[in-house]
Tab-separated table of N, CA and C in Angstrom:
chain	number	residue	atom	x	y	z
G	1	ASN	N	1.818	-1.071	-0.185
G	1	ASN	CA	0.079	0.249	-0.005
G	1	ASN	C	0.975	1.380	0.014
G	2	PHE	N	1.227	0.880	-1.466
G	2	PHE	CA	2.409	2.603	-1.393
G	2	PHE	C	1.578	4.306	-1.176
G	3	LYS	N	0.428	3.863	-0.611
G	3	LYS	CA	0.076	5.857	-0.186
G	3	LYS	C	-0.360	5.390	1.397
G	4	LYS	N	-0.464	4.416	1.672
G	4	LYS	CA	-0.301	4.434	3.155
G	4	LYS	C	1.149	3.861	3.307
G	5	SER	N	2.140	3.424	3.453
G	5	SER	CA	3.652	4.468	3.569
G	5	SER	C	3.966	5.752	3.550
G	6	PHE	N	3.406	6.332	2.548
G	6	PHE	CA	3.894	7.395	3.237
G	6	PHE	C	3.301	7.923	4.360
G	7	GLN	N	1.422	8.438	4.213
G	7	GLN	CA	1.465	7.676	5.348
G	7	GLN	C	2.215	8.025	6.987
G	8	ASP	N	2.334	6.469	6.657
G	8	ASP	CA	2.964	6.455	8.484
G	8	ASP	C	4.584	6.832	8.139
G	9	ARG	N	5.078	7.774	7.166
G	9	ARG	CA	6.125	7.781	7.433
G	9	ARG	C	5.768	9.434	8.249
G	10	LYS	N	4.803	9.563	8.358
G	10	LYS	CA	4.801	10.909	9.844
G	10	LYS	C	4.288	10.514	11.067
G	11	LYS	N	4.713	8.798	10.984
G	11	LYS	CA	4.695	8.754	12.999
G	11	LYS	C	5.863	7.855	12.559
G	12	ILE	N	5.942	8.342	14.309
G	12	ILE	CA	8.022	7.766	14.760
G	12	ILE	C	7.957	6.822	14.737
G	13	SER	N	6.845	5.783	14.739
G	13	SER	CA	7.631	3.889	14.478
G	13	SER	C	7.567	4.201	13.144
G	14	HIS	N	7.508	4.391	11.482
G	14	HIS	CA	7.490	4.308	10.452
G	14	HIS	C	9.529	4.777	10.845
G	15	TYR	N	10.037	5.455	11.428
G	15	TYR	CA	11.598	5.368	11.670
G	15	TYR	C	12.047	4.532	12.976
G	16	LEU	N	11.271	4.426	13.643
G	16	LEU	CA	12.573	3.285	14.219
G	16	LEU	C	11.865	1.971	13.964
G	17	ASN	N	10.727	1.568	13.146
G	17	ASN	CA	10.576	0.371	12.432
G	17	ASN	C	11.919	0.282	11.462
G	18	ARG	N	12.521	1.098	10.512
G	18	ARG	CA	13.233	1.287	9.534
G	18	ARG	C	15.121	1.165	10.464
G	19	ILE	N	15.161	0.923	11.509
G	19	ILE	CA	16.286	0.423	12.714
G	19	ILE	C	15.735	-0.593	12.784
G	20	PHE	N	14.316	-1.076	12.948
G	20	PHE	CA	14.530	-2.371	13.493
G	20	PHE	C	13.288	-2.865	13.836
G	21	ASN	N	13.030	-3.315	12.790
G	21	ASN	CA	11.377	-3.919	12.664
G	21	ASN	C	11.145	-5.869	13.137
G	22	ILE	N	10.923	-5.075	14.161
G	22	ILE	CA	10.046	-6.539	14.267
G	22	ILE	C	9.798	-7.478	14.629
G	23	LYS	N	8.791	-6.925	13.288
G	23	LYS	CA	7.219	-7.769	12.078
G	23	LYS	C	7.884	-8.597	11.756
G	24	HIS	N	8.565	-7.436	10.762
G	24	HIS	CA	9.490	-8.416	9.802
G	24	HIS	C	10.570	-9.425	10.285
G	25	TYR	N	10.870	-9.316	11.340
G	25	TYR	CA	12.049	-10.392	11.738
G	25	TYR	C	11.390	-11.102	11.972
G	26	LEU	N	10.013	-11.433	12.310
G	26	LEU	CA	9.581	-12.607	12.717
G	26	LEU	C	9.101	-13.649	11.803
G	27	GLU	N	8.394	-12.511	10.962
G	27	GLU	CA	7.811	-13.057	9.379
G	27	GLU	C	8.501	-13.756	8.818
G	28	PHE	N	9.903	-13.438	8.593
G	28	PHE	CA	10.522	-13.539	7.655
G	28	PHE	C	11.957	-14.363	8.864
G	29	GLN	N	12.282	-14.708	9.468
G	29	GLN	CA	12.594	-15.681	10.350
G	29	GLN	C	11.368	-17.118	10.492
G	30	LYS	N	9.961	-16.768	10.701
G	30	LYS	CA	8.894	-17.953	10.478
G	30	LYS	C	9.297	-18.403	9.148
G	31	LYS	N	9.252	-17.636	7.865
G	31	LYS	CA	9.492	-17.981	6.429
G	31	LYS	C	10.654	-18.920	6.701
G	32	VAL	N	11.349	-17.978	6.829
G	32	VAL	CA	13.197	-19.040	7.202
G	32	VAL	C	13.277	-20.278	7.140
G	33	GLN	N	12.229	-20.863	8.392
G	33	GLN	CA	11.778	-22.136	9.149
G	33	GLN	C	11.315	-22.983	8.672
G	34	GLN	N	10.441	-22.151	8.247
G	34	GLN	CA	9.317	-22.650	6.947
G	34	GLN	C	10.571	-23.334	5.918
G	35	GLU	N	10.351	-22.180	5.441
G	35	GLU	CA	10.997	-23.230	3.705
G	35	GLU	C	13.037	-23.995	3.590
G	36	GLN	N	13.163	-23.344	4.817
G	36	GLN	CA	14.659	-23.613	5.153
G	36	GLN	C	15.600	-23.927	4.064
G	37	PRO	N	15.723	-21.899	3.534
G	37	PRO	CA	16.328	-22.726	2.339
G	37	PRO	C	18.185	-23.007	2.256
G	38	ASP	N	18.592	-23.537	1.549
G	38	ASP	CA	20.680	-23.385	1.573
G	38	ASP	C	21.488	-22.074	1.417
G	39	ILE	N	20.639	-21.095	0.124
G	39	ILE	CA	20.918	-19.530	-0.271
G	39	ILE	C	19.309	-18.803	0.599
G	40	ILE	N	19.867	-17.410	1.089
G	40	ILE	CA	19.032	-16.034	0.151
G	40	ILE	C	19.850	-15.470	-0.319
G	41	HIS	N	18.761	-15.534	-0.717
G	41	HIS	CA	19.240	-14.026	-2.009
G	41	HIS	C	18.531	-13.074	-1.837
G	42	LEU	N	18.884	-11.430	-1.277
G	42	LEU	CA	17.759	-9.919	-1.059
G	42	LEU	C	17.921	-9.288	-1.791
G	43	GLN	N	16.859	-8.389	-2.192
G	43	GLN	CA	17.455	-7.536	-3.145
G	43	GLN	C	17.265	-5.765	-2.204
G	44	ASN	N	17.063	-4.944	-2.264
G	44	ASN	CA	17.174	-3.844	-1.723
G	44	ASN	C	16.123	-3.930	-0.016
G	45	ILE	N	17.056	-3.828	1.204
G	45	ILE	CA	16.164	-4.210	2.489
G	45	ILE	C	15.839	-2.765	3.135
G	46	PHE	N	16.068	-2.117	2.099
G	46	PHE	CA	16.260	-0.681	4.066
G	46	PHE	C	15.102	0.433	3.265
G	47	ASN	N	14.326	-0.170	2.007
G	47	ASN	CA	13.136	0.648	2.120
G	47	ASN	C	11.950	0.371	3.708
G	48	GLU	N	11.129	-0.107	2.701
G	48	GLU	CA	9.863	-0.835	3.547
G	48	GLU	C	10.252	-1.979	4.307
G	49	LEU	N	11.241	-2.998	4.510
G	49	LEU	CA	11.810	-3.619	5.533
G	49	LEU	C	12.637	-2.993	6.327
G	50	SER	N	13.554	-3.619	6.773
G	50	SER	CA	14.668	-3.997	7.120
G	50	SER	C	15.994	-4.284	8.584
G	51	PRO	N	17.132	-4.187	7.628
G	51	PRO	CA	18.366	-5.320	8.003
G	51	PRO	C	17.665	-6.146	9.154
G	52	SER	N	16.615	-6.227	9.753
G	52	SER	CA	16.533	-5.950	11.269
G	52	SER	C	16.871	-8.270	10.779
G	53	ILE	N	15.932	-7.712	9.221
G	53	ILE	CA	15.456	-9.591	8.701
G	53	ILE	C	16.923	-9.976	8.671
G	54	LEU	N	17.660	-9.486	8.521
G	54	LEU	CA	19.441	-10.965	8.007
G	54	LEU	C	19.508	-12.104	9.627
G	55	LEU	N	19.033	-10.592	10.966
G	55	LEU	CA	18.941	-11.561	12.085
G	55	LEU	C	18.628	-13.193	11.480
G	56	ALA	N	17.456	-13.470	10.960
G	56	ALA	CA	16.698	-14.983	10.742
G	56	ALA	C	17.390	-15.982	10.123
G	57	THR	N	18.265	-14.949	8.729
G	57	THR	CA	19.048	-15.999	8.957
G	57	THR	C	20.089	-16.599	8.437
G	58	LYS	N	20.197	-16.534	10.311
G	58	LYS	CA	21.195	-17.711	11.030
G	58	LYS	C	22.331	-17.546	10.483
G	59	LYS	N	22.638	-19.269	9.844
G	59	LYS	CA	24.092	-19.478	9.678
G	59	LYS	C	23.678	-19.425	7.814
G	60	ILE	N	22.929	-19.628	7.390
G	60	ILE	CA	22.645	-19.659	5.800
G	60	ILE	C	22.803	-18.382	5.483
G	61	PRO	N	23.976	-18.567	4.014
G	61	PRO	CA	23.758	-18.069	3.116
G	61	PRO	C	22.998	-17.374	2.782
G	62	THR	N	24.492	-15.618	3.376
G	62	THR	CA	22.909	-14.538	2.194
G	62	THR	C	23.821	-13.620	1.450
G	63	VAL	N	22.867	-13.121	0.169
G	63	VAL	CA	23.994	-11.741	-0.832
G	63	VAL	C	22.488	-11.868	-0.532
G	64	MET	N	23.483	-9.768	-1.440
G	64	MET	CA	21.661	-8.649	-0.554
G	64	MET	C	22.774	-8.569	-2.611
G	65	THR	N	21.477	-8.317	-3.960
G	65	THR	CA	21.811	-7.138	-4.791
G	65	THR	C	21.709	-6.379	-3.920
G	66	LEU	N	22.465	-4.949	-4.730
G	66	LEU	CA	22.555	-3.403	-4.666
G	66	LEU	C	21.581	-2.963	-4.922
G	67	HIS	N	20.521	-1.594	-4.786
G	67	HIS	CA	19.879	-1.464	-5.501
G	67	HIS	C	20.023	0.722	-5.597
G	68	ASP	N	20.740	0.653	-4.770
G	68	ASP	CA	21.202	2.148	-4.148
G	68	ASP	C	23.200	2.036	-3.203
G	69	TYR	N	22.292	2.963	-2.916
G	69	TYR	CA	24.055	3.125	-2.097
G	69	TYR	C	24.100	3.722	-1.125
G	70	HIS	N	22.774	3.022	-0.719
G	70	HIS	CA	22.624	3.181	0.989
G	70	HIS	C	23.149	2.465	2.175
G	71	ILE	N	24.307	1.515	1.384
G	71	ILE	CA	25.257	0.505	2.321
G	71	ILE	C	26.222	2.251	2.766
G	72	ILE	N	26.219	2.909	2.400
G	72	ILE	CA	27.459	3.688	2.553
G	72	ILE	C	27.319	5.513	2.451
G	73	GLN	N	25.851	6.379	2.131
G	73	GLN	CA	25.237	6.792	2.803
G	73	GLN	C	24.135	6.916	3.030
G	74	ALA	N	23.306	8.143	3.479
G	74	ALA	CA	22.625	8.316	3.874
G	74	ALA	C	21.472	8.964	2.716
G	75	VAL	N	21.896	9.862	1.770
G	75	VAL	CA	21.129	9.511	0.839
G	75	VAL	C	20.716	8.251	0.243
G	76	PHE	N	19.661	8.409	-1.092
G	76	PHE	CA	19.782	6.840	-2.554
G	76	PHE	C	20.352	6.479	-3.553
G	77	ASN	N	21.326	7.634	-3.180
G	77	ASN	CA	21.830	8.405	-4.544
G	77	ASN	C	22.920	9.225	-4.595
G	78	PRO	N	23.760	8.851	-6.080
G	78	PRO	CA	24.573	9.433	-5.956
G	78	PRO	C	25.542	11.467	-5.284
G	79	LEU	N	23.774	11.484	-5.724
G	79	LEU	CA	23.359	12.852	-5.784
G	79	LEU	C	22.948	13.717	-4.871
G	80	SER	N	23.178	14.423	-3.460
G	80	SER	CA	23.192	15.222	-2.468
G	80	SER	C	21.804	15.589	-3.114
G	81	ARG	N	20.761	16.537	-2.240
G	81	ARG	CA	19.937	17.195	-2.580
G	81	ARG	C	20.365	18.567	-2.983
G	82	ASN	N	21.679	19.139	-2.464
G	82	ASN	CA	22.340	20.634	-3.778
G	82	ASN	C	22.218	20.081	-5.102
G	83	GLY	N	22.303	18.206	-5.524
G	83	GLY	CA	22.706	18.712	-7.146
G	83	GLY	C	24.309	17.748	-6.868
G	84	LYS	N	25.465	17.731	-5.404
G	84	LYS	CA	26.789	17.832	-6.026
G	84	LYS	C	27.061	16.952	-5.539
G	85	PRO	N	28.262	15.753	-5.883
G	85	PRO	CA	28.204	14.252	-5.626
G	85	PRO	C	28.337	14.679	-4.029
G	86	CYS	N	28.377	13.198	-3.581
G	86	CYS	CA	28.264	12.862	-2.747
G	86	CYS	C	27.939	11.115	-2.102
G	87	LYS	N	29.425	10.689	-1.856
G	87	LYS	CA	29.351	9.534	-2.090
G	87	LYS	C	30.881	8.738	-0.140
G	88	LYS	N	30.103	10.076	0.994
G	88	LYS	CA	30.521	9.906	1.774
G	88	LYS	C	29.097	8.926	2.690
G	89	SER	N	29.635	8.818	3.516
G	89	SER	CA	28.865	7.438	4.920
G	89	SER	C	28.316	8.681	5.665
G	90	PHE	N	29.028	9.414	5.953
G	90	PHE	CA	28.219	9.920	6.607
G	90	PHE	C	29.363	11.292	7.113
G	91	CYS	N	28.531	12.336	6.720
G	91	CYS	CA	29.852	13.285	6.317
G	91	CYS	C	28.705	14.683	6.699
G	92	PRO	N	29.305	16.363	7.086
G	92	PRO	CA	28.744	17.039	7.423
G	92	PRO	C	27.816	17.727	6.078
G	93	GLY	N	27.200	17.514	4.570
G	93	GLY	CA	27.637	17.160	3.856
G	93	GLY	C	25.829	16.663	4.506
G	94	CYS	N	25.011	15.987	5.346
G	94	CYS	CA	24.484	15.123	5.362
G	94	CYS	C	23.022	16.078	5.955
G	95	ILE	N	23.931	16.576	6.694
G	95	ILE	CA	23.035	17.958	7.290
G	95	ILE	C	22.425	18.447	6.930
G	96	ASN	N	22.955	18.943	5.485
G	96	ASN	CA	22.526	19.648	4.402
G	96	ASN	C	21.405	18.445	3.332
G	97	CYS	N	21.465	17.498	3.690
G	97	CYS	CA	20.550	16.491	3.024
G	97	CYS	C	19.462	16.123	3.873
G	98	VAL	N	19.628	15.272	4.477
G	98	VAL	CA	18.138	15.328	5.134
G	98	VAL	C	18.065	16.167	7.066
G	99	GLY	N	18.525	17.536	7.213
G	99	GLY	CA	18.692	17.803	8.333
G	99	GLY	C	19.480	17.432	9.920
G	100	LEU	N	19.859	18.593	10.928
G	100	LEU	CA	20.093	17.995	12.035
G	100	LEU	C	19.814	16.889	12.501
G	101	PRO	N	18.590	16.975	12.961
G	101	PRO	CA	17.803	15.736	13.075
G	101	PRO	C	17.513	14.399	11.829
G	102	GLY	N	17.578	15.136	11.685
G	102	GLY	CA	17.633	13.853	10.203
G	102	GLY	C	19.336	12.894	10.137
G	103	ALA	N	19.945	13.669	10.259
G	103	ALA	CA	21.845	12.713	10.141
G	103	ALA	C	21.726	12.194	11.758
G	104	ILE	N	21.137	13.155	12.823
G	104	ILE	CA	21.511	12.188	14.074
G	104	ILE	C	21.365	10.735	13.273
G	105	TYR	N	19.816	11.109	13.402
G	105	TYR	CA	18.444	9.382	13.182
G	105	TYR	C	19.790	8.693	12.805
G	106	GLU	N	20.088	9.246	11.667
G	106	GLU	CA	20.848	8.038	9.778
G	106	GLU	C	21.660	7.831	10.476
G	107	LYS	N	22.422	8.761	11.594
G	107	LYS	CA	24.195	8.109	12.048
G	107	LYS	C	23.692	6.856	13.637
G	108	ILE	N	22.726	7.480	13.867
G	108	ILE	CA	22.102	6.130	15.197
G	108	ILE	C	21.441	4.843	14.399
G	109	LYS	N	20.642	4.650	12.818
G	109	LYS	CA	20.792	4.013	12.109
G	109	LYS	C	21.587	2.986	11.463
G	110	ARG	N	22.785	3.540	10.941
G	110	ARG	CA	23.737	3.795	10.338
G	110	ARG	C	24.232	2.361	11.222
G	111	SER	N	24.359	2.562	12.042
G	111	SER	CA	25.660	2.049	13.095
G	111	SER	C	24.551	0.903	13.050
G	112	ILE	N	23.935	0.530	13.198
G	112	ILE	CA	23.147	-1.154	13.683
G	112	ILE	C	23.037	-1.628	12.582
G	113	HIS	N	23.022	-1.028	11.466
G	113	HIS	CA	22.731	-1.276	10.515
G	113	HIS	C	24.140	-1.845	9.807
G	114	LEU	N	25.203	-1.607	10.375
G	114	LEU	CA	25.628	-1.697	10.250
G	114	LEU	C	26.262	-3.692	10.859
G	115	ILE	N	26.188	-3.686	12.452
G	115	ILE	CA	26.110	-5.079	12.989
G	115	ILE	C	25.999	-6.111	11.635
G	116	PHE	N	24.442	-5.708	11.101
G	116	PHE	CA	23.504	-6.680	11.242
G	116	PHE	C	24.109	-7.147	8.971
G	117	LEU	N	24.205	-5.973	8.648
G	117	LEU	CA	24.877	-6.322	7.505
G	117	LEU	C	26.939	-7.153	7.658
G	118	ARG	N	26.882	-7.488	8.722
G	118	ARG	CA	28.004	-8.878	8.212
G	118	ARG	C	27.214	-10.101	8.173
G	119	LYS	N	25.727	-10.090	8.542
G	119	LYS	CA	25.804	-10.983	7.589
G	119	LYS	C	25.790	-11.675	6.636
G	120	ILE	N	26.130	-10.774	5.093
G	120	ILE	CA	26.105	-10.644	4.138
G	120	ILE	C	27.047	-11.275	3.824
G	121	LYS	N	27.011	-11.906	3.287
G	121	LYS	CA	28.623	-13.050	2.540
G	121	LYS	C	28.864	-12.229	1.337
G	122	LYS	N	28.283	-11.559	0.506
G	122	LYS	CA	28.248	-11.222	-0.335
G	122	LYS	C	27.626	-10.632	-1.709
G	123	PHE	N	28.349	-9.319	-1.612
G	123	PHE	CA	26.845	-8.023	-2.093
G	123	PHE	C	27.255	-8.293	-4.126
G	124	ILE	N	26.325	-7.958	-4.509
G	124	ILE	CA	25.987	-7.583	-6.142
G	124	ILE	C	25.641	-6.186	-6.254
G	125	ALA	N	26.501	-5.872	-7.198
G	125	ALA	CA	26.419	-4.406	-7.826
G	125	ALA	C	26.829	-5.004	-9.257
G	126	PRO	N	25.170	-4.063	-9.581
G	126	PRO	CA	24.352	-4.104	-11.001
G	126	PRO	C	25.692	-3.625	-11.872
G	127	SER	N	26.969	-2.616	-11.898
G	127	SER	CA	27.343	-2.368	-12.434
G	127	SER	C	28.421	-2.312	-12.291
G	128	ASN	N	29.025	-1.409	-12.450
G	128	ASN	CA	30.574	-1.783	-12.056
G	128	ASN	C	30.616	-0.270	-11.823
G	129	PHE	N	30.401	0.563	-12.331
G	129	PHE	CA	30.830	2.268	-11.498
G	129	PHE	C	29.378	2.001	-10.074
G	130	MET	N	28.980	1.537	-9.813
G	130	MET	CA	28.340	1.322	-8.177
G	130	MET	C	29.696	0.128	-7.874
G	131	LYS	N	30.038	-0.683	-8.350
G	131	LYS	CA	30.810	-2.019	-7.983
G	131	LYS	C	31.950	-0.615	-6.556
G	132	LYS	N	32.587	-0.041	-7.838
G	132	LYS	CA	33.546	1.155	-7.474
G	132	LYS	C	33.384	1.809	-6.850
G	133	VAL	N	32.639	2.426	-6.746
G	133	VAL	CA	32.075	3.482	-5.622
G	133	VAL	C	31.659	3.031	-4.899
G	134	ILE	N	31.503	2.270	-3.715
G	134	ILE	CA	30.812	0.858	-3.588
G	134	ILE	C	32.592	0.777	-2.855
G	135	GLU	N	32.861	0.550	-3.715
G	135	GLU	CA	34.824	-0.110	-3.106
G	135	GLU	C	35.919	1.427	-2.024
G	136	GLU	N	34.539	2.314	-3.180
G	136	GLU	CA	36.259	3.498	-2.749
G	136	GLU	C	35.575	4.193	-1.148
G	137	ASN	N	34.372	4.357	-1.174
G	137	ASN	CA	34.143	4.136	-0.267
G	137	ASN	C	33.390	2.437	1.488
G	138	SER	N	33.881	2.141	1.300
G	138	SER	CA	32.727	1.158	1.706
G	138	SER	C	34.427	-0.226	2.642
G	139	LYS	N	34.287	-1.211	3.050
G	139	LYS	CA	35.212	-2.411	2.982
G	139	LYS	C	34.158	-3.368	2.355
G	140	TYR	N	32.907	-2.981	1.888
G	140	TYR	CA	32.893	-4.006	1.108
G	140	TYR	C	33.185	-4.213	-0.607
G	141	ARG	N	33.174	-5.375	-0.452
G	141	ARG	CA	33.559	-6.125	-2.435
G	141	ARG	C	32.685	-6.143	-3.126
G	142	PRO	N	32.591	-5.619	-4.018
G	142	PRO	CA	31.224	-6.502	-4.328
G	142	PRO	C	30.969	-7.017	-6.001
G	143	LEU	N	30.328	-8.414	-5.901
G	143	LEU	CA	30.652	-8.695	-7.228
G	143	LEU	C	29.805	-7.888	-8.740
G	144	THR	N	30.656	-7.601	-9.756
G	144	THR	CA	29.491	-6.933	-10.483
G	144	THR	C	29.100	-7.867	-11.215
G	145	ILE	N	27.165	-7.799	-11.383
G	145	ILE	CA	26.307	-9.047	-12.216
G	145	ILE	C	25.589	-8.113	-12.528
G	146	TYR	N	25.112	-7.432	-14.321
G	146	TYR	CA	24.848	-6.600	-14.477
G	146	TYR	C	22.774	-7.592	-14.560
G	147	ASN	N	22.556	-6.489	-14.643
G	147	ASN	CA	21.017	-6.634	-14.633
G	147	ASN	C	20.361	-7.080	-16.077
G	148	GLY	N	19.075	-6.975	-16.486
G	148	GLY	CA	19.237	-7.059	-17.810
G	148	GLY	C	19.695	-8.274	-18.659
G	149	PHE	N	20.348	-8.261	-20.245
G	149	PHE	CA	20.776	-8.824	-21.314
G	149	PHE	C	21.739	-7.990	-21.959
G	150	TYR	N	22.810	-8.822	-22.070
G	150	TYR	CA	24.196	-8.538	-23.002
G	150	TYR	C	23.915	-8.201	-24.058
G	151	LEU	N	24.157	-6.510	-24.085
G	151	LEU	CA	23.785	-6.320	-25.120
G	151	LEU	C	24.775	-5.775	-26.530
G	152	PRO	N	26.350	-6.890	-26.271
G	152	PRO	CA	26.802	-7.003	-27.388
G	152	PRO	C	25.848	-8.236	-28.114
G	153	ARG	N	25.003	-8.904	-27.953
G	153	ARG	CA	24.447	-9.872	-28.496
G	153	ARG	C	23.703	-9.353	-29.597
G	154	PHE	N	23.099	-7.218	-29.709
G	154	PHE	CA	22.632	-7.283	-29.969
G	154	PHE	C	22.501	-6.078	-31.428
G	155	SER	N	22.336	-6.104	-32.151
G	155	SER	CA	22.590	-5.270	-33.376
G	155	SER	C	21.843	-3.583	-32.942
G	156	PRO	N	22.789	-2.616	-32.901
G	156	PRO	CA	22.899	-1.485	-32.809
G	156	PRO	C	20.807	-0.727	-33.176
G	157	LEU	N	20.409	-0.344	-32.356
G	157	LEU	CA	19.260	0.004	-33.508
G	157	LEU	C	19.272	1.693	-33.845
G	158	THR	N	19.043	0.886	-34.958
G	158	THR	CA	19.250	2.901	-36.314
G	158	THR	C	17.576	3.313	-37.232
G	159	ASN	N	16.310	2.143	-36.737
G	159	ASN	CA	15.699	2.883	-37.186
G	159	ASN	C	14.376	2.527	-35.752
G	160	PHE	N	14.226	3.709	-35.349
G	160	PHE	CA	13.114	2.797	-33.869
G	160	PHE	C	11.746	4.647	-34.285
G	161	ASN	N	10.398	3.921	-33.675
G	161	ASN	CA	10.473	5.443	-33.480
G	161	ASN	C	9.480	5.378	-32.100
G	162	ARG	N	9.743	4.725	-31.203
G	162	ARG	CA	9.812	4.627	-29.402
G	162	ARG	C	10.123	3.728	-28.721
G	163	ILE	N	10.533	4.138	-27.334
G	163	ILE	CA	10.643	3.794	-26.541
G	163	ILE	C	9.943	3.273	-25.192
G	164	LEU	N	10.040	2.328	-24.210
G	164	LEU	CA	9.435	2.453	-23.225
G	164	LEU	C	10.592	2.511	-21.955
G	165	TYR	N	10.576	2.879	-21.331
G	165	TYR	CA	11.123	3.598	-20.189
G	165	TYR	C	10.076	3.518	-18.594
G	166	SER	N	10.183	2.032	-17.852
G	166	SER	CA	9.774	1.472	-16.757
G	166	SER	C	10.574	2.141	-15.694
G	167	GLY	N	9.940	3.452	-15.197
G	167	GLY	CA	11.195	3.599	-13.356
G	167	GLY	C	10.611	4.604	-13.329
G	168	ARG	N	11.174	4.695	-11.816
G	168	ARG	CA	10.715	6.811	-10.911
G	168	ARG	C	11.596	7.996	-12.099
G	169	LEU	N	10.982	8.792	-12.798
G	169	LEU	CA	11.384	9.716	-12.992
G	169	LEU	C	12.203	10.644	-12.379
G	170	THR	N	13.332	10.348	-11.463
G	170	THR	CA	13.668	10.859	-10.534
G	170	THR	C	15.391	11.541	-11.439
G	171	ASP	N	16.628	12.702	-11.361
G	171	ASP	CA	17.851	12.364	-11.968
G	171	ASP	C	18.142	11.260	-11.322
G	172	ASP	N	18.071	10.228	-10.577
G	172	ASP	CA	19.333	9.265	-10.475
G	172	ASP	C	19.375	8.190	-11.023
G	173	LYS	N	17.893	8.639	-11.778
G	173	LYS	CA	17.833	7.578	-13.330
G	173	LYS	C	18.380	7.590	-14.648
G	174	GLY	N	18.806	8.367	-15.010
G	174	GLY	CA	19.732	8.828	-16.120
G	174	GLY	C	18.605	9.309	-17.029
G	175	VAL	N	17.059	9.342	-17.183
G	175	VAL	CA	16.324	9.442	-17.966
G	175	VAL	C	16.334	9.708	-18.956
G	176	GLU	N	17.373	11.474	-18.857
G	176	GLU	CA	17.318	12.797	-19.360
G	176	GLU	C	19.018	11.870	-20.650
G	177	TYR	N	19.793	11.067	-19.835
G	177	TYR	CA	19.961	9.964	-21.685
G	177	TYR	C	19.536	9.403	-22.261
G	178	LEU	N	18.484	8.665	-21.452
G	178	LEU	CA	18.207	8.189	-23.198
G	178	LEU	C	17.471	8.765	-23.699
G	179	ILE	N	16.798	9.727	-23.285
G	179	ILE	CA	15.989	11.280	-25.097
G	179	ILE	C	16.929	11.752	-24.922
G	180	ASP	N	18.279	12.223	-24.585
G	180	ASP	CA	19.390	12.439	-25.662
G	180	ASP	C	20.063	11.460	-26.242
G	181	ALA	N	20.513	9.725	-26.056
G	181	ALA	CA	20.391	9.567	-26.983
G	181	ALA	C	19.902	8.951	-27.968
G	182	ALA	N	18.055	8.992	-27.581
G	182	ALA	CA	17.057	8.786	-28.480
G	182	ALA	C	17.365	9.918	-29.742
G	183	SER	N	17.507	10.970	-29.591
G	183	SER	CA	17.624	11.602	-30.343
G	183	SER	C	19.215	12.186	-31.285
C-alpha cells in the first residue's frame, strides 16, 4: 500500500521500524524456518523492510543485490539534494541533505545496520560504476552482475520510433541520457 507507506512516515514508529522492525524480523524468521533455504538472496531491504531480517538468516549464506548507495551514505543516490556528488557514509553534507535531526537519526540507524550487514556473505552490484563507488567508500567488495541482457549480442538500433521506460522519474535514474541518446 504505497499511499499508506507515505502516511506512515509521519509516525515515529516508521522511523523506529526502519532501524529494527520486529514484525518483519518475526515474519522472515518464520518463513526461513518453513522453507529451510540453502541460500538467501535479498534485494533492497532498506526502504520498506529493515536489515533486522538479517538476524533471522542464522548461518544460511546470504547475498544481497544493491539497488542504491544506502550502505555507504544517508541519501539513496550518489547526488545529494543540492545536486553535488556525495559518496561519503556520513559527512557534514548529510546535514544539508536530511537536516540535523535526520543526520543524528541516520548516524544511529547506520551504526545498527552495519552490525546486521555483517551477515551478508557477498554484495552484488548491477554495474562496475556502483561497484567502484562502494569499494572506494567502504570495506565492501561487491561482485558485478549486470541486470538485463548482454547488449553486444544485439545490433545497434538505428531506426525506431518509440522507447518504453519503466522506472521512477527521478534525477538518479538518468532518463535525460535516454532521451538525449534517442534524439
